[in-house]
mmCIF file of C-alpha atoms in Angstrom:
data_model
loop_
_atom_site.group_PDB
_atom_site.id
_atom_site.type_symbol
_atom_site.label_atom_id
_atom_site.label_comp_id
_atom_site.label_asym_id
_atom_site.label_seq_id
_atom_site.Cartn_x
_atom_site.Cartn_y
_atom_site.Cartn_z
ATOM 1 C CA UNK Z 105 108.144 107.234 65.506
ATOM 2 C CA UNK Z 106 110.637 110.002 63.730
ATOM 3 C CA UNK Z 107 114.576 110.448 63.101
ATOM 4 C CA UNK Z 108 112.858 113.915 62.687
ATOM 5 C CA UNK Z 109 113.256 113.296 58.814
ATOM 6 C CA UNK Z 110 110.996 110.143 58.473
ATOM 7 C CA UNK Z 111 107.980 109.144 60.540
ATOM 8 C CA UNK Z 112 106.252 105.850 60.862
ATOM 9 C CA UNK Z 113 102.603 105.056 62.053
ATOM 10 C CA UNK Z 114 100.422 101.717 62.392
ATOM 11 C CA UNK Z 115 96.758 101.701 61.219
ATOM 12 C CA UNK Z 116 93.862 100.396 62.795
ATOM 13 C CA UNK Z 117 91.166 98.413 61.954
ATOM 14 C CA UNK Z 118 90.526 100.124 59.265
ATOM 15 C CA UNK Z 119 93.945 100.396 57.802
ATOM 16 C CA UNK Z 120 95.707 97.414 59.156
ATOM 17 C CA UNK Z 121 99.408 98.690 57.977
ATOM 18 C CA UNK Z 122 102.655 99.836 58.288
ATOM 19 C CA UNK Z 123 103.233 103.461 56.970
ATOM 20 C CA UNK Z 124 105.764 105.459 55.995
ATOM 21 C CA UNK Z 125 106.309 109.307 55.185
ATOM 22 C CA UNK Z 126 110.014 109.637 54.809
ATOM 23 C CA UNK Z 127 108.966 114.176 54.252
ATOM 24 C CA UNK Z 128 106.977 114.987 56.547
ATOM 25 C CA UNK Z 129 105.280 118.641 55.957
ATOM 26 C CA UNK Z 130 104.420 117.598 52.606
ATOM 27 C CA UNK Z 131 101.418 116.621 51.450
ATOM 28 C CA UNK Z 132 102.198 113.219 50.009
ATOM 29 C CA UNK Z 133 100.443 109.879 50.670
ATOM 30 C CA UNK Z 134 102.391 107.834 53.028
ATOM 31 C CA UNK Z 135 104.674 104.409 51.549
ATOM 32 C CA UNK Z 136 103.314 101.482 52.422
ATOM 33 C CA UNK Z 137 106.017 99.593 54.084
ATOM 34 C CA UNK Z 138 103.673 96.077 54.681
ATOM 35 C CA UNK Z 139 99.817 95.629 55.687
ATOM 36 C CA UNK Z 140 99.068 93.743 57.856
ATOM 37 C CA UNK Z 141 96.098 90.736 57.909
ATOM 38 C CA UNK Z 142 92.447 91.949 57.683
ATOM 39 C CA UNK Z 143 91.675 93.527 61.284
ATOM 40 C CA UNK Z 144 95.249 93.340 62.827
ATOM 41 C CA UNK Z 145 95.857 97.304 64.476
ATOM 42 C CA UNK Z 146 99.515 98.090 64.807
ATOM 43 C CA UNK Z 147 100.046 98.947 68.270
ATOM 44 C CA UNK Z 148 103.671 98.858 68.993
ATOM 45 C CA UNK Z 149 106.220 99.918 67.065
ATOM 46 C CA UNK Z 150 110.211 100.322 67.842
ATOM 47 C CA UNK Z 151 113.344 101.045 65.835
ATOM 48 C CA UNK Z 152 116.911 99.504 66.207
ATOM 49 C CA UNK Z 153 119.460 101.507 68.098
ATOM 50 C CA UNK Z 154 121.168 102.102 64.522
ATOM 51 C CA UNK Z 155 118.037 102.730 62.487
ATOM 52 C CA UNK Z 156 118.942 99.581 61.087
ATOM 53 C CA UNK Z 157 115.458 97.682 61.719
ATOM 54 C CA UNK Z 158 111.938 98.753 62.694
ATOM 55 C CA UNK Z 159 108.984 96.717 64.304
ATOM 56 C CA UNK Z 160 105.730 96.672 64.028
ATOM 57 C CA UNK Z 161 103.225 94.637 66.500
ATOM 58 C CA UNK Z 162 99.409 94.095 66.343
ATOM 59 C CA UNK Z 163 97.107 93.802 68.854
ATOM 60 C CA UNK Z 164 95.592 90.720 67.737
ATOM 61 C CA UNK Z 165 99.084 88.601 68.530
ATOM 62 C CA UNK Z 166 101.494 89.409 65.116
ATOM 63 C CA UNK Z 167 104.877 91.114 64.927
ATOM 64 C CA UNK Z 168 107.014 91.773 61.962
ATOM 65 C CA UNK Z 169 110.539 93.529 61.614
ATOM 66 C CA UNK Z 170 111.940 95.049 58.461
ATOM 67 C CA UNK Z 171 115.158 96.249 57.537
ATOM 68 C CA UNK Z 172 115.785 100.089 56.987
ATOM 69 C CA UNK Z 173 118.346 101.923 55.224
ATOM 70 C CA UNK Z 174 119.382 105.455 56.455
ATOM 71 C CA UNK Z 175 115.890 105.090 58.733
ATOM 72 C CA UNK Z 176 113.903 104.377 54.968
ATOM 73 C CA UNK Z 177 111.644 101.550 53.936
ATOM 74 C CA UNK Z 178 110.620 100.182 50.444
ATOM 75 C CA UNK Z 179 107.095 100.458 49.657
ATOM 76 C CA UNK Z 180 106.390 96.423 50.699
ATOM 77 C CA UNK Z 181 108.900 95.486 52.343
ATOM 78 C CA UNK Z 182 110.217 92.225 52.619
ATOM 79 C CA UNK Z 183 109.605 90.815 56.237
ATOM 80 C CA UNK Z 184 112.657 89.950 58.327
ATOM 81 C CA UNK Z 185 111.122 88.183 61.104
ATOM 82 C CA UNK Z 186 107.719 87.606 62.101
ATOM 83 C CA UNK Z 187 105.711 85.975 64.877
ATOM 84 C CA UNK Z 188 102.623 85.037 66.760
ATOM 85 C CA UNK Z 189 102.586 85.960 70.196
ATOM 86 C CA UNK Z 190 99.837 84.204 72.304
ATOM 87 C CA UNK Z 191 98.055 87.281 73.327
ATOM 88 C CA UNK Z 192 98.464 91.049 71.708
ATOM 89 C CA UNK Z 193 101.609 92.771 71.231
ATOM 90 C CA UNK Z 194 101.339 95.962 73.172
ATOM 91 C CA UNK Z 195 104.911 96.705 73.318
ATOM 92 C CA UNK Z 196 108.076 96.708 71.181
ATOM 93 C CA UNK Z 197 111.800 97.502 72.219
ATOM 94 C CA UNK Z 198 114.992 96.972 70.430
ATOM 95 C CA UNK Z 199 117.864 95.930 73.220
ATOM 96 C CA UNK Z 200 120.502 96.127 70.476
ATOM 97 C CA UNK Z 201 120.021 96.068 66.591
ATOM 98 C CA UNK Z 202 119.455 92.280 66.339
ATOM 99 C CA UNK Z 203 118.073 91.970 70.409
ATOM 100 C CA UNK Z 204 114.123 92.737 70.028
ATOM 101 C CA UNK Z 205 111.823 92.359 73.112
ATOM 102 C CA UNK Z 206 108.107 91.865 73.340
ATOM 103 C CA UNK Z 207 105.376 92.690 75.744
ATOM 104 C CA UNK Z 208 101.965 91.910 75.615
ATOM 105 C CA UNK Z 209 98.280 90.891 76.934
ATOM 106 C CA UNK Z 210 99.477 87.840 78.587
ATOM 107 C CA UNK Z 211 102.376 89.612 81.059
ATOM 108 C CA UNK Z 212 104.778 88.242 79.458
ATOM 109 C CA UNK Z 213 108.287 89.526 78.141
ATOM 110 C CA UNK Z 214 109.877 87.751 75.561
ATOM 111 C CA UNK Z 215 113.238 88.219 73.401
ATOM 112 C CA UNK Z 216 114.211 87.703 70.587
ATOM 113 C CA UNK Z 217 117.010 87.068 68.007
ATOM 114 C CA UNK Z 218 116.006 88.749 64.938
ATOM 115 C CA UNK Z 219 119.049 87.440 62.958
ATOM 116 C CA UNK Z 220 118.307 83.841 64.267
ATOM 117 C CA UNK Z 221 114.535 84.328 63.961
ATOM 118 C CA UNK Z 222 114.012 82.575 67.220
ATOM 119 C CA UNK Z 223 112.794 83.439 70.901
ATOM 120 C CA UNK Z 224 115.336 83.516 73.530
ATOM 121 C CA UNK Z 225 113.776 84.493 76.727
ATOM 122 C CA UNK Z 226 110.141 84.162 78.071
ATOM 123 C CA UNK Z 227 109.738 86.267 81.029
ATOM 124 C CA UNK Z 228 106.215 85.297 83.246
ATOM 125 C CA UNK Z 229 106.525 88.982 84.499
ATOM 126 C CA UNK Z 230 103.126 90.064 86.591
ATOM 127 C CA UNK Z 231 99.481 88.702 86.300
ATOM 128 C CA UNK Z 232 98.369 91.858 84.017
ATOM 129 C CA UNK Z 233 99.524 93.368 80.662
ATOM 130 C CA UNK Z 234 102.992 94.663 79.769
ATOM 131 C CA UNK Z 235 102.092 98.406 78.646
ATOM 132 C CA UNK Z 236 105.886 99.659 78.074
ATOM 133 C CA UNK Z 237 109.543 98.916 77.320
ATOM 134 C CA UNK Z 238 112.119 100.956 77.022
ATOM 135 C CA UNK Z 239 115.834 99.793 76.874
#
């Protein structure tokens, strides 16, 4: 994801975090914004309407939001909110800057209240995965 100045990425397996390269075209090593537990990939990831927040979910179940400033992270981040979802988190969307909503392996949509770090909504939508959001 880019504000064409900064772009962020999730790691696999391998690399189970949340990166950062606030110039891209340079040949710098990317910040470290938060890593995630031993084999957790980072499949989803979504950033408040403002820039204000981004989100980062794993496949194995685990998402995280961070604050940004001017669409930048610190190098390990403190953690907003965080969660365990029952099933992966395949999909992130920000509804408004605090509004986040979740969709995973279990066809199910949730929201939630990042300021209140609590669910609000948990949609049963289909039998099969949610693959996208988009507000």
């Amino acid at each position: 994801m880019s504000n064409g100045k900064t772009i962020f990425a999730g790691g696999g397996t391998d690399n189970t975090s949340l990166m950062m390269w606030p110039e891209p075209g340079n040949d710098t090593d990317p910040v470290i914004v938060s890593k995630f537990p031993q084999g957790h990939s980072v499949y989803a990831l979504a950033i408040s309407p403002s820039g204000s927040r981004i989100a980062a979910g794993t496949k194995q179940g685990y998402f995280r939001v961070f604050g940004l400033s001017d669409f930048q992270a610190s190098e390990n981040a403190p953690v907003d909110f965080d969660f365990f979802h029952s099933h992966a988190v395949d999909c992130l969307c920000f509804c408004t800057d605090d509004i986040l909503a979740s969709g995973g392996g279990d066809g199910h949509i949730r929201t939630w209240s990042v300021t209140d770090k609590r669910q609000m909504q948990d949609i049963p939508a289909h039998n099969g995965r949610i693959l996208a959001l988009c507000q």
